[in-house]
CSV table of C-alpha atoms in Angstrom, one decimal:
chain,number,residue,atom,x,y,z
A,1,PRO,CA,242.9,-42.2,-38.5
A,2,ASP,CA,242.8,-38.6,-39.7
A,3,PRO,CA,239.9,-37.0,-37.8
A,4,GLU,CA,239.0,-34.8,-40.7
A,5,LYS,CA,238.4,-37.8,-43.1
A,6,ILE,CA,235.0,-39.5,-43.1
A,7,LEU,CA,235.6,-43.2,-43.1
A,8,LEU,CA,232.9,-45.4,-44.5
A,9,LEU,CA,233.1,-49.1,-45.3
A,10,PRO,CA,233.0,-48.7,-49.0
A,11,ALA,CA,234.6,-45.2,-49.3
A,12,THR,CA,236.7,-42.5,-47.6
A,13,ILE,CA,235.6,-38.9,-48.0
A,14,ASP,CA,238.3,-36.2,-47.7
A,15,PRO,CA,236.4,-32.9,-46.9
A,16,SER,CA,239.6,-30.9,-47.7
A,17,ALA,CA,239.6,-32.1,-51.3
A,18,PRO,CA,238.6,-29.1,-53.5
A,19,SER,CA,235.9,-30.9,-55.5
A,20,VAL,CA,234.3,-32.7,-52.5
A,21,ASN,CA,232.3,-29.7,-51.2
A,22,ALA,CA,231.3,-28.5,-54.6
A,23,TYR,CA,227.6,-28.5,-55.3
A,24,SER,CA,226.4,-31.4,-57.4
A,25,GLU,CA,223.0,-32.5,-58.5
A,26,PRO,CA,221.3,-35.0,-56.1
A,27,VAL,CA,221.7,-38.6,-57.0
A,28,CYS,CA,219.1,-40.2,-54.8
A,29,SER,CA,215.4,-39.6,-55.2
A,30,LEU,CA,213.4,-38.0,-52.5
A,31,SER,CA,211.5,-40.2,-50.0
A,32,GLY,CA,207.7,-39.8,-49.7
A,33,GLU,CA,208.4,-37.2,-47.1
A,34,GLY,CA,210.6,-35.1,-49.4
A,35,THR,CA,213.9,-36.1,-47.7
A,36,ARG,CA,217.0,-38.0,-48.4
A,37,LEU,CA,220.1,-38.9,-46.4
A,38,TYR,CA,223.1,-36.6,-46.0
A,39,ILE,CA,226.4,-36.8,-44.2
A,40,ILE,CA,227.4,-33.7,-42.2
A,41,GLN,CA,230.6,-33.1,-40.4
A,42,PRO,CA,230.8,-30.1,-38.0
A,43,GLU,CA,234.1,-28.6,-36.8
A,44,THR,CA,233.6,-30.5,-33.5
A,45,ASN,CA,231.1,-33.1,-32.4
A,46,PHE,CA,227.6,-31.7,-31.8
A,47,THR,CA,226.7,-31.1,-28.1
A,48,PRO,CA,223.3,-32.5,-27.0
A,49,GLU,CA,222.0,-28.9,-27.2
A,50,GLU,CA,223.3,-28.5,-30.8
A,51,LYS,CA,221.8,-31.8,-31.8
A,52,ALA,CA,218.4,-30.6,-30.5
A,53,GLU,CA,218.9,-27.4,-32.5
A,54,VAL,CA,219.7,-29.3,-35.7
A,55,GLU,CA,216.5,-31.4,-35.2
A,56,SER,CA,214.5,-28.2,-34.6
A,57,LEU,CA,215.7,-27.1,-38.1
A,58,GLY,CA,214.0,-30.2,-39.5
A,59,ALA,CA,217.0,-32.6,-39.9
A,60,LYS,CA,216.7,-36.0,-38.2
A,61,PHE,CA,219.8,-37.8,-36.9
A,62,GLN,CA,219.9,-41.3,-38.4
A,63,GLY,CA,223.4,-42.4,-37.2
A,64,ASN,CA,226.9,-41.3,-36.6
A,65,ILE,CA,230.2,-41.9,-38.4
A,66,PRO,CA,233.0,-41.9,-35.8
A,67,PRO,CA,234.9,-39.8,-35.0
A,68,ASN,CA,233.0,-36.7,-35.9
A,69,ALA,CA,230.4,-37.0,-38.7
A,70,TYR,CA,226.7,-37.8,-38.7
A,71,ILE,CA,224.0,-39.2,-41.1
A,72,VAL,CA,220.9,-37.0,-41.2
A,73,GLU,CA,217.6,-37.3,-43.0
A,74,ALA,CA,216.6,-33.9,-44.3
A,75,GLY,CA,215.0,-32.0,-47.2
A,76,GLU,CA,217.1,-29.6,-49.2
A,77,LYS,CA,215.7,-26.6,-47.3
A,78,GLU,CA,216.4,-28.2,-43.9
A,79,LEU,CA,219.9,-29.0,-44.9
A,80,ALA,CA,220.5,-25.5,-46.1
A,81,ALA,CA,219.2,-24.2,-42.7
A,82,VAL,CA,221.7,-26.5,-40.8
A,83,LYS,CA,224.5,-25.3,-43.1
A,84,GLU,CA,223.6,-21.7,-42.4
A,85,LYS,CA,223.4,-22.1,-38.6
A,86,PHE,CA,226.5,-24.3,-38.1
A,87,THR,CA,230.0,-24.3,-39.5
A,88,LEU,CA,230.3,-27.6,-41.3
A,89,LEU,CA,233.5,-29.1,-42.7
A,90,TYR,CA,231.4,-31.3,-45.0
A,91,ALA,CA,227.8,-31.6,-46.0
A,92,GLY,CA,227.0,-34.1,-48.8
A,93,GLU,CA,224.5,-36.6,-50.0
A,94,PHE,CA,224.7,-40.2,-48.6
A,95,LEU,CA,225.4,-41.7,-52.1
A,96,PRO,CA,224.1,-45.0,-53.3
A,97,GLU,CA,227.7,-46.5,-53.3
A,98,TYR,CA,227.8,-45.8,-49.5
A,99,LYS,CA,224.7,-47.9,-49.0
A,100,LEU,CA,225.9,-50.9,-50.9
A,101,LEU,CA,227.5,-53.1,-48.3
A,102,TYR,CA,226.8,-56.5,-49.7
A,103,VAL,CA,229.8,-56.9,-52.1
A,104,PRO,CA,232.6,-56.1,-49.6
A,105,GLY,CA,230.7,-57.9,-46.9
A,106,GLY,CA,230.6,-61.1,-49.1
A,107,ALA,CA,226.8,-61.7,-49.3
A,108,GLU,CA,225.9,-65.1,-50.3
A,109,ARG,CA,226.0,-65.3,-54.0
A,110,VAL,CA,223.2,-67.4,-55.5
A,111,GLU,CA,223.8,-68.6,-59.0
A,112,SER,CA,221.0,-67.7,-61.4
A,113,VAL,CA,219.3,-70.6,-63.2
A,114,GLY,CA,219.5,-70.4,-66.9
A,115,GLY,CA,222.7,-68.3,-67.2
A,116,GLY,CA,221.1,-65.1,-65.9
A,117,GLU,CA,222.7,-62.5,-63.7
A,118,ASP,CA,224.0,-63.6,-60.3
A,119,THR,CA,221.8,-62.7,-57.4
A,120,TYR,CA,222.7,-61.9,-53.8
A,121,PHE,CA,220.8,-62.6,-50.6
A,122,VAL,CA,220.6,-59.2,-48.8
A,123,GLN,CA,218.6,-57.2,-46.3
A,124,VAL,CA,217.5,-53.8,-47.5
A,125,GLY,CA,217.2,-51.3,-44.6
A,126,ALA,CA,214.8,-48.4,-44.6
A,127,VAL,CA,215.5,-45.0,-43.1
A,128,ARG,CA,212.2,-45.2,-41.2
A,129,GLU,CA,209.6,-48.0,-40.5
A,130,GLU,CA,206.9,-46.3,-42.6
A,131,TYR,CA,209.1,-46.4,-45.7
A,132,VAL,CA,209.4,-50.2,-45.8
A,133,PRO,CA,206.1,-50.8,-47.8
A,134,ALA,CA,207.1,-48.3,-50.5
A,135,ILE,CA,210.6,-49.7,-50.9
A,136,MET,CA,209.2,-53.3,-51.1
A,137,GLN,CA,206.8,-52.1,-53.8
A,138,ALA,CA,209.6,-50.5,-55.7
A,139,ALA,CA,211.7,-53.7,-55.3
A,140,GLU,CA,208.8,-55.8,-56.7
A,141,GLU,CA,208.5,-53.4,-59.7
A,142,LEU,CA,212.3,-53.9,-60.3
A,143,GLY,CA,211.7,-57.6,-60.5
A,144,VAL,CA,213.3,-58.4,-57.1
A,145,LYS,CA,212.5,-62.0,-56.0
A,146,ASP,CA,211.5,-63.4,-52.6
A,147,ALA,CA,211.2,-60.1,-50.8
A,148,GLU,CA,210.1,-60.8,-47.3
A,149,ARG,CA,209.7,-58.4,-44.3
A,150,ILE,CA,211.8,-59.2,-41.3
A,151,TYR,CA,211.2,-57.9,-37.8
A,152,ASN,CA,214.1,-59.3,-35.7
A,153,THR,CA,216.5,-56.5,-36.6
A,154,LEU,CA,217.4,-53.1,-35.1
A,155,GLU,CA,216.5,-51.3,-38.3
A,156,PRO,CA,213.3,-51.6,-40.3
A,157,CYS,CA,214.2,-53.9,-43.3
A,158,PHE,CA,213.3,-56.7,-45.5
A,159,ARG,CA,215.3,-59.5,-47.1
A,160,ALA,CA,215.4,-60.5,-50.7
A,161,HIS,CA,217.5,-61.9,-53.6
A,162,VAL,CA,218.8,-59.0,-55.7
A,163,THR,CA,221.0,-58.5,-58.8
A,164,ASP,CA,223.7,-55.8,-58.8
A,165,VAL,CA,221.5,-53.7,-61.0
A,166,GLN,CA,218.4,-54.0,-58.7
A,167,ALA,CA,220.6,-53.3,-55.7
A,168,ARG,CA,221.9,-50.1,-57.3
A,169,ARG,CA,218.5,-48.9,-58.3
A,170,LEU,CA,217.2,-49.5,-54.7
A,171,ALA,CA,220.2,-47.7,-53.3
A,172,GLU,CA,219.3,-44.6,-55.4
A,173,ARG,CA,216.1,-44.2,-53.3
A,174,GLY,CA,216.2,-41.5,-50.6
A,175,ASP,CA,214.3,-43.8,-48.2
A,176,VAL,CA,216.9,-46.7,-48.4
A,177,ALA,CA,219.6,-46.6,-45.7
A,178,PHE,CA,221.6,-49.7,-46.6
A,179,ILE,CA,221.8,-53.0,-48.5
A,180,GLU,CA,223.9,-55.5,-46.7
A,181,PRO,CA,224.5,-59.3,-46.6
A,182,TYR,CA,221.7,-61.4,-45.0
A,183,ALA,CA,222.4,-64.8,-43.5
A,184,LEU,CA,219.7,-67.2,-42.3
A,185,GLU,CA,220.0,-68.2,-38.7
A,186,GLU,CA,221.3,-71.7,-38.2
A,187,ILE,CA,220.9,-74.0,-35.2
A,188,PHE,CA,224.2,-75.6,-34.1
A,189,ASN,CA,223.2,-77.6,-31.1
């Protein structure tokens, strides 16, 4: 793979494209802490010391995208401070379409009764543990059915049946990290 391209499951970002680094209005709302997720790509991978410096500027690492990009949670001021301190090939919002992993992953489609919209059985991941209640409340307000907190995962999340519209609205939240297929555990012996 081209080391300059950022490869995500639902998209590929080419930082050398002229329009990619152009400023655009934010798409995702801010979390309760005034943050949202961003993808940043330095010229080379951050050293441990540089990572500590990025965090001292107020950005929190939430994951990496091999070979050389990172997902950070930050406010706009914190992101600007990181951009000022380090040479970044790319710095952009972690868009809702990057969070929606249930369609390509083939989440179980559940036919709606009465000819309504199809729903999908998914897990909705939060950026941080303390964001889960607010996201579940928002899901309830959107009419999401059967939302239930789950604890046996690496990331804080809940499972629910969502429509495409509900999933998109949830993905527009700055405190949502992903929406991916959820499968109930089965016993085979």
